[in-house]
């Protein structure tokens, strides 16, 4: 597989696209100079303890207090000063940042855990001999009063490089402690790396990095010389003389497709993705796929293609939480197990923790995935001002019927008309076909009016009806 990282380093906003074999698999964005919250380390002061929530609320210098889970053994009190780190769940307009007192300082090959003891090796390192060798090296380079986690990327890295990174991470921790000792109010102690540097740190087997800025290009070369980027990774500067970077690599159309509800498969089938509050539901359909002599084999083929695309869509859209997938029904248990295995393999390249829980009694595949960023459609879109996120609006006929019911209410209150209903053209057209049995009623289409909104005006004596208004009951369709 050819994995590339494309970095659109535009003024004010940086975007990074992860492309695998020519297809967009991840898209990330960040405002330039943004300190961010996830991974950042803060110096905070406990403002309140809530035993019922098993949490403390901590002032870290942000508009909302941070949420710090606590256990029965914690001895925090109001007014205590603590060093905390932002976790994956970012702050929202109504909820403060979720933080932890267990600090993790991540490098490319190691993670330093101050205040802990012992070393661990990533579960993704399966070879027992390699795990033992890495454990021995980690024990030899672990700084005092710290724990150490050996990352998967450390395979094949020399002991000298691991020792150098361990020293560098420990120096960062000492700098954090020194800064905290001189602070008198809550605030940021240590910001996270820029977006593209975090991606480079956490990704393996990068074939090529392409960046659109000269300064960024030179910084990447320096990082590679410091052996923080694999020597085999090509670093290229893209000059936007005639075409933008993402346009040249066909990224923009792929982003647009990632915002659509329907995703087509090469075989002619398609996926339908629906995002609910508590979970994401994906339906697999055969679509244009022509069923052959063996519907079971056809269903298996569509499902296997769907599994690969679902794995890509989960990464691309950064879907988190519970995911329920309704694959095409298959009768054979052998085929269901084949699909389950294929789904697990397709998800194995996801850097976020992802688990295939299995197939339920109803034939639905249950997947859980930890989201580390804002979901794509929430990052790029806002709720529709018409439907407020439901995806639907009332039909013109229903709006017309509601308007006439309001006219009847006005009649019951003593008003006598004539009445002019100002509404969207679709509702006005529907009104013209309806009879006005109790009063003179006119429909007045208003261009640009919300499809569901209308207002009704009683025309006083001697006031002419607007020329554009049409009386109800004039249309026969």
CSV table of C-alpha atoms in Angstrom, one decimal:
chain,number,residue,atom,x,y,z
A,1,UNK,CA,0.0,0.0,0.0
A,2,UNK,CA,1.2,3.5,-0.9
A,3,UNK,CA,0.4,5.9,1.9
A,4,UNK,CA,0.8,9.7,1.3
A,5,UNK,CA,0.3,12.7,3.5
A,6,UNK,CA,-0.8,15.9,1.7
A,7,UNK,CA,-0.5,19.1,3.7
A,8,UNK,CA,-2.3,22.2,2.5
A,9,UNK,CA,-0.5,24.9,4.6
A,10,UNK,CA,-2.6,27.9,3.7
A,11,UNK,CA,-2.6,31.1,5.7
A,12,UNK,CA,-4.8,30.9,8.7
A,13,UNK,CA,-5.9,27.2,8.2
A,14,UNK,CA,-3.9,24.0,7.7
A,15,UNK,CA,-5.5,20.9,6.2
A,16,UNK,CA,-3.9,17.5,6.0
A,17,UNK,CA,-5.2,14.6,3.9
A,18,UNK,CA,-4.1,10.9,4.3
A,19,UNK,CA,-4.3,9.2,0.9
A,20,UNK,CA,-3.9,5.4,0.6
A,21,UNK,CA,-3.5,4.0,-2.9
A,22,UNK,CA,-4.9,7.2,-4.4
A,23,UNK,CA,-8.0,7.2,-2.2
A,24,UNK,CA,-8.7,9.8,0.6
A,25,UNK,CA,-8.9,8.0,3.9
A,26,UNK,CA,-8.6,10.8,6.5
A,27,UNK,CA,-9.0,14.5,6.3
A,28,UNK,CA,-8.0,16.9,9.2
A,29,UNK,CA,-8.1,20.6,9.6
A,30,UNK,CA,-6.8,23.1,12.2
A,31,UNK,CA,-6.6,26.9,12.5
A,32,UNK,CA,-3.1,28.1,12.3
A,33,UNK,CA,-1.6,28.9,15.7
A,34,UNK,CA,-4.4,27.0,17.5
A,35,UNK,CA,-3.1,25.6,20.8
A,36,UNK,CA,-5.9,23.0,20.8
A,37,UNK,CA,-7.1,21.0,23.8
A,38,UNK,CA,-6.5,17.3,23.2
A,39,UNK,CA,-3.0,16.4,24.5
A,40,UNK,CA,-2.4,19.9,25.8
A,41,UNK,CA,-1.3,20.1,29.5
A,42,UNK,CA,-2.9,22.7,31.8
A,43,UNK,CA,-2.3,24.0,35.3
A,44,UNK,CA,-5.7,24.1,37.0
A,45,UNK,CA,-7.4,24.8,40.3
A,46,UNK,CA,-10.3,22.6,41.6
A,47,UNK,CA,-13.5,24.7,41.8
A,48,UNK,CA,-16.0,22.0,42.9
A,49,UNK,CA,-16.1,18.3,43.9
A,50,UNK,CA,-19.2,16.4,42.8
A,51,UNK,CA,-19.3,13.0,44.6
A,52,UNK,CA,-22.5,11.9,42.8
A,53,UNK,CA,-20.7,12.4,39.5
A,54,UNK,CA,-17.4,11.1,40.8
A,55,UNK,CA,-15.9,14.2,39.2
A,56,UNK,CA,-14.2,17.5,40.0
A,57,UNK,CA,-14.6,20.7,38.0
A,58,UNK,CA,-11.3,22.4,37.4
A,59,UNK,CA,-10.6,26.0,36.3
A,60,UNK,CA,-7.9,25.6,33.6
A,61,UNK,CA,-8.1,29.1,32.2
A,62,UNK,CA,-10.8,28.3,29.6
A,63,UNK,CA,-14.3,29.7,29.4
A,64,UNK,CA,-15.8,26.6,31.0
A,65,UNK,CA,-14.4,24.5,33.8
A,66,UNK,CA,-12.9,21.2,32.8
A,67,UNK,CA,-14.4,17.9,33.8
A,68,UNK,CA,-12.0,15.7,35.8
A,69,UNK,CA,-13.2,12.1,36.7
A,70,UNK,CA,-12.1,11.0,40.2
A,71,UNK,CA,-12.0,7.7,42.0
A,72,UNK,CA,-12.9,6.9,45.6
A,73,UNK,CA,-9.2,7.0,46.5
A,74,UNK,CA,-8.6,10.5,45.2
A,75,UNK,CA,-8.1,13.1,48.0
A,76,UNK,CA,-8.8,16.3,46.0
A,77,UNK,CA,-10.3,19.3,47.7
A,78,UNK,CA,-11.6,22.6,46.5
A,79,UNK,CA,-8.8,25.0,45.9
A,80,UNK,CA,-6.2,22.3,45.2
A,81,UNK,CA,-3.9,23.0,42.2
A,82,UNK,CA,-3.5,20.1,39.7
A,83,UNK,CA,-1.7,19.4,36.4
A,84,UNK,CA,-4.1,17.9,34.0
A,85,UNK,CA,-4.2,16.9,30.3
A,86,UNK,CA,-6.9,17.3,27.7
A,87,UNK,CA,-8.5,14.1,26.5
A,88,UNK,CA,-10.1,13.1,23.2
A,89,UNK,CA,-13.5,14.6,23.9
A,90,UNK,CA,-13.2,18.3,23.0
A,91,UNK,CA,-15.0,21.0,24.8
A,92,UNK,CA,-18.3,22.2,23.4
A,93,UNK,CA,-20.4,25.4,23.8
A,94,UNK,CA,-22.0,23.9,26.9
A,95,UNK,CA,-19.5,21.3,28.2
A,96,UNK,CA,-16.0,21.9,29.5
A,97,UNK,CA,-13.0,19.9,28.3
A,98,UNK,CA,-12.7,16.4,29.7
A,99,UNK,CA,-9.2,16.1,31.4
A,100,UNK,CA,-7.2,13.5,33.2
A,101,UNK,CA,-4.5,13.8,35.9
A,102,UNK,CA,-2.6,10.9,34.3
A,103,UNK,CA,-0.3,12.7,31.9
A,104,UNK,CA,0.9,11.1,28.7
A,105,UNK,CA,3.7,12.7,26.7
A,106,UNK,CA,3.8,11.0,23.4
A,107,UNK,CA,6.8,10.8,21.1
A,108,UNK,CA,7.2,8.9,17.9
A,109,UNK,CA,8.4,5.7,19.5
A,110,UNK,CA,7.6,6.1,23.2
A,111,UNK,CA,5.0,7.6,25.6
A,112,UNK,CA,6.2,9.0,28.9
A,113,UNK,CA,3.8,8.6,31.8
A,114,UNK,CA,5.1,10.8,34.7
A,115,UNK,CA,4.3,9.6,38.2
A,116,UNK,CA,3.8,6.0,37.1
A,117,UNK,CA,6.2,3.1,37.3
A,118,UNK,CA,7.1,0.2,35.0
A,119,UNK,CA,7.1,-0.2,31.2
A,120,UNK,CA,4.6,-1.6,28.8
A,121,UNK,CA,4.7,-2.6,25.1
A,122,UNK,CA,1.9,-1.8,22.7
A,123,UNK,CA,-0.6,-4.7,22.3
A,124,UNK,CA,-0.2,-4.3,18.5
A,125,UNK,CA,3.3,-5.8,18.8
A,126,UNK,CA,2.4,-9.5,18.5
A,127,UNK,CA,5.8,-11.2,18.2
A,128,UNK,CA,6.7,-12.5,21.8
A,129,UNK,CA,10.5,-12.3,21.1
A,130,UNK,CA,10.2,-8.7,19.9
A,131,UNK,CA,8.0,-7.7,22.8
A,132,UNK,CA,10.6,-9.1,25.3
A,133,UNK,CA,13.4,-7.3,23.5
A,134,UNK,CA,11.5,-4.0,23.5
A,135,UNK,CA,10.7,-4.5,27.2
A,136,UNK,CA,14.3,-4.9,28.1
A,137,UNK,CA,15.3,-1.8,26.1
A,138,UNK,CA,12.5,0.3,27.7
A,139,UNK,CA,13.5,-0.7,31.2
A,140,UNK,CA,17.0,0.5,30.5
A,141,UNK,CA,16.0,3.9,29.2
A,142,UNK,CA,13.0,4.7,31.5
A,143,UNK,CA,13.6,8.0,33.4
A,144,UNK,CA,13.2,8.1,37.2
A,145,UNK,CA,9.7,8.3,38.7
A,146,UNK,CA,8.1,7.7,35.3
A,147,UNK,CA,6.4,4.9,33.4
A,148,UNK,CA,7.1,4.2,29.7
A,149,UNK,CA,4.9,2.8,26.9
A,150,UNK,CA,6.7,1.4,23.8
A,151,UNK,CA,4.7,2.3,20.7
A,152,UNK,CA,4.3,0.0,17.7
A,153,UNK,CA,6.4,2.3,15.6
A,154,UNK,CA,9.4,1.4,17.7
A,155,UNK,CA,9.9,-1.9,15.9
A,156,UNK,CA,13.4,-1.8,14.3
A,157,UNK,CA,14.5,1.4,16.1
A,158,UNK,CA,17.9,1.4,17.7
A,159,UNK,CA,18.3,1.6,21.5
A,160,UNK,CA,20.2,4.8,21.1
A,161,UNK,CA,17.2,6.5,19.4
A,162,UNK,CA,14.8,5.2,22.0
A,163,UNK,CA,17.1,6.5,24.8
A,164,UNK,CA,17.4,9.9,23.1
A,165,UNK,CA,13.6,10.2,22.8
A,166,UNK,CA,13.1,9.1,26.4
A,167,UNK,CA,15.5,11.9,27.5
A,168,UNK,CA,13.7,14.5,25.3
A,169,UNK,CA,10.3,13.6,26.7
A,170,UNK,CA,11.6,13.7,30.3
A,171,UNK,CA,13.1,17.1,29.6
A,172,UNK,CA,9.6,18.3,28.4
A,173,UNK,CA,8.1,17.0,31.7
A,174,UNK,CA,10.7,18.8,33.8
A,175,UNK,CA,10.0,22.0,31.8
A,176,UNK,CA,6.3,21.6,32.6
A,177,UNK,CA,6.9,21.2,36.3
A,178,UNK,CA,9.2,24.3,36.3
A,179,UNK,CA,6.6,26.4,34.5
A,180,UNK,CA,3.8,25.2,36.9
A,181,UNK,CA,5.9,26.2,39.9
A,182,UNK,CA,6.0,29.8,38.7
A,183,UNK,CA,2.3,30.2,37.8
A,184,UNK,CA,-0.2,31.9,40.0
A,185,UNK,CA,-3.3,31.4,37.9
A,186,UNK,CA,-4.7,28.6,35.8
A,187,UNK,CA,-3.5,28.3,32.2
A,188,UNK,CA,-1.7,26.3,29.5
A,189,UNK,CA,1.5,24.6,30.5
A,190,UNK,CA,2.4,22.7,27.3
A,191,UNK,CA,0.6,22.9,23.9
A,192,UNK,CA,0.3,20.0,21.6
A,193,UNK,CA,2.3,19.6,18.3
A,194,UNK,CA,0.8,21.2,15.1
A,195,UNK,CA,-1.7,19.0,13.3
A,196,UNK,CA,0.6,17.7,10.5
A,197,UNK,CA,3.4,16.9,13.0
A,198,UNK,CA,1.0,14.9,15.1
A,199,UNK,CA,0.0,12.9,12.1
A,200,UNK,CA,3.6,12.2,11.0
A,201,UNK,CA,4.4,11.2,14.6
A,202,UNK,CA,1.5,8.7,14.8
A,203,UNK,CA,1.6,7.3,11.3
A,204,UNK,CA,3.7,4.4,10.0
A,205,UNK,CA,5.0,3.6,6.5
A,206,UNK,CA,4.6,7.0,5.0
A,207,UNK,CA,5.7,6.8,1.3
A,208,UNK,CA,5.5,10.5,0.6
A,209,UNK,CA,4.8,13.8,2.3
A,210,UNK,CA,3.8,16.7,0.1
A,211,UNK,CA,3.5,20.2,1.6
A,212,UNK,CA,2.5,23.5,0.0
A,213,UNK,CA,4.7,26.0,2.0
A,214,UNK,CA,8.4,26.6,1.8
A,215,UNK,CA,8.7,27.1,5.6
A,216,UNK,CA,6.8,23.9,6.3
A,217,UNK,CA,9.0,22.0,3.8
A,218,UNK,CA,12.2,23.1,5.4
A,219,UNK,CA,10.8,22.2,8.9
A,220,UNK,CA,10.0,18.7,7.7
A,221,UNK,CA,13.5,18.2,6.2
A,222,UNK,CA,15.0,19.2,9.6
A,223,UNK,CA,12.7,16.8,11.3
A,224,UNK,CA,13.8,14.0,9.0
A,225,UNK,CA,17.4,14.8,9.6
A,226,UNK,CA,16.7,14.4,13.3
A,227,UNK,CA,15.5,10.9,12.5
A,228,UNK,CA,11.9,11.7,13.5
A,229,UNK,CA,10.7,11.0,10.0
A,230,UNK,CA,11.7,7.7,8.2
A,231,UNK,CA,14.6,8.3,5.8
A,232,UNK,CA,12.7,6.3,3.2
A,233,UNK,CA,9.8,8.9,3.2
A,234,UNK,CA,10.0,11.3,0.3
A,235,UNK,CA,9.3,14.9,1.3
A,236,UNK,CA,8.3,17.2,-1.6
A,237,UNK,CA,7.4,20.9,-1.9
A,238,UNK,CA,4.4,21.6,-4.0
A,239,UNK,CA,4.4,25.0,-5.7
A,240,UNK,CA,0.9,26.3,-6.3
A,241,UNK,CA,1.6,28.1,-9.5
A,242,UNK,CA,-1.3,26.9,-11.6
A,243,UNK,CA,-3.3,24.7,-9.3
A,244,UNK,CA,-4.0,24.3,-5.6
A,245,UNK,CA,-2.5,21.2,-3.9
A,246,UNK,CA,-5.8,19.5,-3.1
A,247,UNK,CA,-7.1,20.2,-6.6
A,248,UNK,CA,-4.0,18.7,-8.2
A,249,UNK,CA,-4.5,15.4,-6.2
A,250,UNK,CA,-8.3,15.3,-6.6
A,251,UNK,CA,-9.0,15.7,-2.9
A,252,UNK,CA,-11.8,18.3,-2.9
A,253,UNK,CA,-14.4,16.1,-4.8
A,254,UNK,CA,-13.6,13.2,-2.4
A,255,UNK,CA,-14.4,15.5,0.6
A,256,UNK,CA,-17.7,16.5,-1.0
A,257,UNK,CA,-18.6,12.8,-1.5
A,258,UNK,CA,-17.8,12.1,2.2
A,259,UNK,CA,-20.6,14.5,3.2
A,260,UNK,CA,-23.2,12.6,1.2
A,261,UNK,CA,-25.6,10.2,2.7
A,262,UNK,CA,-25.2,7.6,-0.1
A,263,UNK,CA,-21.9,6.0,-1.1
A,264,UNK,CA,-21.6,3.9,-4.2
A,265,UNK,CA,-19.6,0.7,-4.4
A,266,UNK,CA,-17.6,-0.5,-7.4
A,267,UNK,CA,-19.9,-3.5,-7.9
A,268,UNK,CA,-23.0,-1.3,-8.2
A,269,UNK,CA,-24.2,-1.6,-4.7
A,270,UNK,CA,-24.3,1.3,-2.3
A,271,UNK,CA,-24.2,2.3,1.4
A,272,UNK,CA,-26.6,4.6,3.2
A,273,UNK,CA,-25.2,6.3,6.3
A,274,UNK,CA,-27.5,7.8,8.9
A,275,UNK,CA,-26.1,9.6,12.0
A,276,UNK,CA,-28.3,9.4,15.1
A,277,UNK,CA,-27.6,10.9,18.5
A,278,UNK,CA,-26.6,7.7,20.1
A,279,UNK,CA,-25.2,5.7,17.1
A,280,UNK,CA,-24.5,5.5,13.4
A,281,UNK,CA,-26.5,3.2,11.2
A,282,UNK,CA,-25.2,2.0,7.9
A,283,UNK,CA,-27.5,0.1,5.4
A,284,UNK,CA,-25.9,-2.0,2.6
A,285,UNK,CA,-27.9,-2.3,-0.6
A,286,UNK,CA,-27.3,-4.3,-3.8
A,287,UNK,CA,-28.3,-1.3,-5.9
A,288,UNK,CA,-27.4,-1.7,-9.6
A,289,UNK,CA,-25.7,-5.0,-8.9
A,290,UNK,CA,-27.4,-7.6,-11.1
A,291,UNK,CA,-28.2,-10.7,-9.2
A,292,UNK,CA,-26.7,-13.8,-10.8
A,293,UNK,CA,-27.7,-17.4,-10.6
A,294,UNK,CA,-26.5,-17.6,-7.0
A,295,UNK,CA,-28.0,-14.8,-4.9
A,296,UNK,CA,-25.9,-16.0,-1.9
A,297,UNK,CA,-22.6,-15.4,-3.8
A,298,UNK,CA,-23.8,-12.1,-5.0
A,299,UNK,CA,-24.7,-11.0,-1.5
A,300,UNK,CA,-21.3,-12.1,-0.2
A,301,UNK,CA,-19.5,-10.1,-3.0
A,302,UNK,CA,-21.5,-6.9,-2.3
A,303,UNK,CA,-21.0,-7.3,1.5
A,304,UNK,CA,-17.2,-7.8,1.2
A,305,UNK,CA,-16.9,-4.6,-0.9
A,306,UNK,CA,-19.2,-2.8,1.5
A,307,UNK,CA,-17.0,-3.9,4.5
A,308,UNK,CA,-13.9,-2.3,2.9
A,309,UNK,CA,-15.7,0.9,2.1
A,310,UNK,CA,-17.3,1.1,5.6
A,311,UNK,CA,-13.8,0.8,7.1
A,312,UNK,CA,-12.7,3.8,5.0
A,313,UNK,CA,-15.8,5.8,5.7
A,314,UNK,CA,-15.4,5.4,9.4
A,315,UNK,CA,-11.9,6.8,9.2
A,316,UNK,CA,-12.7,9.5,6.7
A,317,UNK,CA,-15.8,10.8,8.5
A,318,UNK,CA,-14.2,10.1,12.0
A,319,UNK,CA,-17.3,8.2,13.1
A,320,UNK,CA,-17.3,7.4,16.8
A,321,UNK,CA,-19.4,5.4,19.3
A,322,UNK,CA,-21.7,2.6,18.3
A,323,UNK,CA,-22.0,1.7,14.6
A,324,UNK,CA,-24.7,-0.8,13.4
A,325,UNK,CA,-24.3,-2.2,9.9
A,326,UNK,CA,-27.2,-3.9,8.2
A,327,UNK,CA,-25.5,-6.1,5.5
A,328,UNK,CA,-27.4,-8.0,2.9
A,329,UNK,CA,-28.8,-11.2,4.4
A,330,UNK,CA,-26.7,-14.3,3.9
A,331,UNK,CA,-28.0,-17.8,4.8
A,332,UNK,CA,-24.7,-19.6,5.1
A,333,UNK,CA,-22.8,-19.4,8.4
A,334,UNK,CA,-19.6,-19.8,6.5
A,335,UNK,CA,-20.2,-16.6,4.5
A,336,UNK,CA,-21.2,-14.7,7.7
A,337,UNK,CA,-17.9,-15.7,9.3
A,338,UNK,CA,-16.0,-14.7,6.1
A,339,UNK,CA,-17.6,-11.3,6.3
A,340,UNK,CA,-16.8,-10.9,10.0
A,341,UNK,CA,-13.1,-11.7,9.4
A,342,UNK,CA,-12.9,-9.4,6.4
A,343,UNK,CA,-14.4,-6.5,8.4
A,344,UNK,CA,-11.8,-7.0,11.1
A,345,UNK,CA,-9.0,-7.0,8.5
A,346,UNK,CA,-10.4,-3.9,6.8
A,347,UNK,CA,-10.5,-2.0,10.2
A,348,UNK,CA,-7.0,-3.2,11.2
A,349,UNK,CA,-5.4,-0.1,9.6
A,350,UNK,CA,-7.5,2.4,11.6
A,351,UNK,CA,-5.3,4.3,14.1
A,352,UNK,CA,-8.3,4.8,16.4
A,353,UNK,CA,-9.3,1.9,18.7
A,354,UNK,CA,-12.0,0.0,16.8
A,355,UNK,CA,-13.7,-3.3,17.8
A,356,UNK,CA,-16.0,-5.5,15.8
A,357,UNK,CA,-18.3,-6.8,18.5
A,358,UNK,CA,-19.9,-9.4,16.3
A,359,UNK,CA,-23.2,-10.1,14.5
A,360,UNK,CA,-26.4,-9.8,16.5
A,361,UNK,CA,-29.4,-12.1,16.5
A,362,UNK,CA,-31.1,-9.8,14.0
A,363,UNK,CA,-28.2,-10.1,11.6
A,364,UNK,CA,-26.7,-6.6,12.3
A,365,UNK,CA,-22.9,-6.2,12.7
A,366,UNK,CA,-22.0,-4.1,15.8
A,367,UNK,CA,-18.9,-2.0,15.7
A,368,UNK,CA,-17.5,0.4,18.3
A,369,UNK,CA,-14.9,3.1,17.4
A,370,UNK,CA,-13.3,5.8,19.5
A,371,UNK,CA,-13.5,9.2,17.9
A,372,UNK,CA,-10.5,11.4,18.4
A,373,UNK,CA,-11.7,14.5,16.5
A,374,UNK,CA,-14.8,16.3,15.5
A,375,UNK,CA,-16.9,14.3,13.1
A,376,UNK,CA,-16.4,15.5,9.5
A,377,UNK,CA,-20.0,16.6,8.8
A,378,UNK,CA,-20.1,18.5,12.1
A,379,UNK,CA,-16.8,20.1,11.4
A,380,UNK,CA,-17.8,21.3,7.9
A,381,UNK,CA,-21.5,21.7,8.0
A,382,UNK,CA,-24.2,23.4,10.1
A,383,UNK,CA,-27.8,22.4,10.5
A,384,UNK,CA,-30.1,23.4,7.7
A,385,UNK,CA,-32.0,26.6,8.5
A,386,UNK,CA,-35.1,25.1,6.9
A,387,UNK,CA,-35.2,21.6,8.4
A,388,UNK,CA,-33.0,22.2,11.6
A,389,UNK,CA,-31.2,19.0,10.9
A,390,UNK,CA,-34.1,16.6,10.3
A,391,UNK,CA,-33.5,16.4,6.6
A,392,UNK,CA,-37.1,17.0,5.8
A,393,UNK,CA,-39.6,19.9,5.5
A,394,UNK,CA,-43.4,20.0,5.4
A,395,UNK,CA,-44.9,19.5,1.9
A,396,UNK,CA,-46.6,22.5,0.2
A,397,UNK,CA,-49.9,20.7,0.6
A,398,UNK,CA,-49.5,20.3,4.4
A,399,UNK,CA,-48.5,24.0,4.8
A,400,UNK,CA,-51.6,25.0,2.8
A,401,UNK,CA,-53.8,22.9,5.0
A,402,UNK,CA,-52.3,24.3,8.2
A,403,UNK,CA,-52.8,27.9,6.8
A,404,UNK,CA,-56.5,27.2,6.2
A,405,UNK,CA,-56.9,25.8,9.7
A,406,UNK,CA,-55.5,29.0,11.0
A,407,UNK,CA,-58.0,31.0,8.9
A,408,UNK,CA,-60.8,28.9,10.5
A,409,UNK,CA,-59.4,29.8,13.9
A,410,UNK,CA,-59.5,33.5,13.0
A,411,UNK,CA,-63.1,33.2,11.9
A,412,UNK,CA,-64.0,31.6,15.2
A,413,UNK,CA,-62.4,34.5,17.0
A,414,UNK,CA,-64.7,37.0,15.2
A,415,UNK,CA,-62.6,38.1,12.2
A,416,UNK,CA,-64.4,38.1,8.9
A,417,UNK,CA,-61.8,38.6,6.2
A,418,UNK,CA,-61.0,38.8,3.3
A,419,UNK,CA,-57.7,37.0,4.2
A,420,UNK,CA,-54.4,37.0,2.4
A,421,UNK,CA,-52.0,34.1,3.1
A,422,UNK,CA,-48.4,35.1,2.4
A,423,UNK,CA,-46.3,31.9,2.0
A,424,UNK,CA,-43.7,30.1,-0.1
A,425,UNK,CA,-44.6,29.5,-3.8
A,426,UNK,CA,-45.0,25.8,-3.2
A,427,UNK,CA,-47.6,26.4,-0.5
A,428,UNK,CA,-49.3,29.1,-2.6
A,429,UNK,CA,-49.7,26.7,-5.5
A,430,UNK,CA,-51.3,24.1,-3.2
A,431,UNK,CA,-53.6,26.7,-1.7
A,432,UNK,CA,-55.0,27.8,-5.1
A,433,UNK,CA,-56.3,24.2,-5.6
A,434,UNK,CA,-58.1,24.2,-2.2
A,435,UNK,CA,-61.6,25.6,-1.7
A,436,UNK,CA,-62.2,28.4,0.7
A,437,UNK,CA,-65.6,27.5,2.1
A,438,UNK,CA,-66.1,30.1,4.9
A,439,UNK,CA,-64.5,33.3,3.7
A,440,UNK,CA,-62.7,35.1,0.9
A,441,UNK,CA,-59.1,33.8,1.0
A,442,UNK,CA,-56.2,34.6,-1.3
A,443,UNK,CA,-52.8,33.0,-1.7
A,444,UNK,CA,-49.8,35.4,-2.2
A,445,UNK,CA,-46.6,33.6,-3.1
A,446,UNK,CA,-43.5,35.2,-1.6
A,447,UNK,CA,-40.2,34.4,-3.2
A,448,UNK,CA,-37.5,33.3,-0.6
A,449,UNK,CA,-40.0,32.6,2.1
A,450,UNK,CA,-39.3,29.6,4.3
A,451,UNK,CA,-41.1,26.5,2.9
A,452,UNK,CA,-43.0,26.0,6.2
A,453,UNK,CA,-43.7,29.6,7.2
A,454,UNK,CA,-46.8,31.6,6.4
A,455,UNK,CA,-48.6,34.6,7.8
A,456,UNK,CA,-52.2,35.7,7.4
A,457,UNK,CA,-53.5,39.2,7.0
A,458,UNK,CA,-57.1,40.3,7.4
A,459,UNK,CA,-57.8,42.9,4.7
A,460,UNK,CA,-59.8,45.8,6.1
A,461,UNK,CA,-62.8,47.5,4.5
A,462,UNK,CA,-61.8,49.7,1.5
A,463,UNK,CA,-58.3,48.2,1.3
A,464,UNK,CA,-57.6,46.4,-2.0
A,465,UNK,CA,-56.3,42.8,-2.2
A,466,UNK,CA,-52.7,42.7,-3.5
A,467,UNK,CA,-52.8,42.3,-7.3
A,468,UNK,CA,-50.4,39.3,-7.1
A,469,UNK,CA,-52.7,37.4,-4.7
A,470,UNK,CA,-54.9,34.7,-6.3
A,471,UNK,CA,-58.3,33.5,-4.8
A,472,UNK,CA,-58.5,29.9,-3.6
A,473,UNK,CA,-60.4,27.3,-5.6
A,474,UNK,CA,-59.2,28.6,-9.0
A,475,UNK,CA,-57.0,25.6,-9.8
A,476,UNK,CA,-58.4,22.2,-10.7
A,477,UNK,CA,-55.2,20.1,-10.2
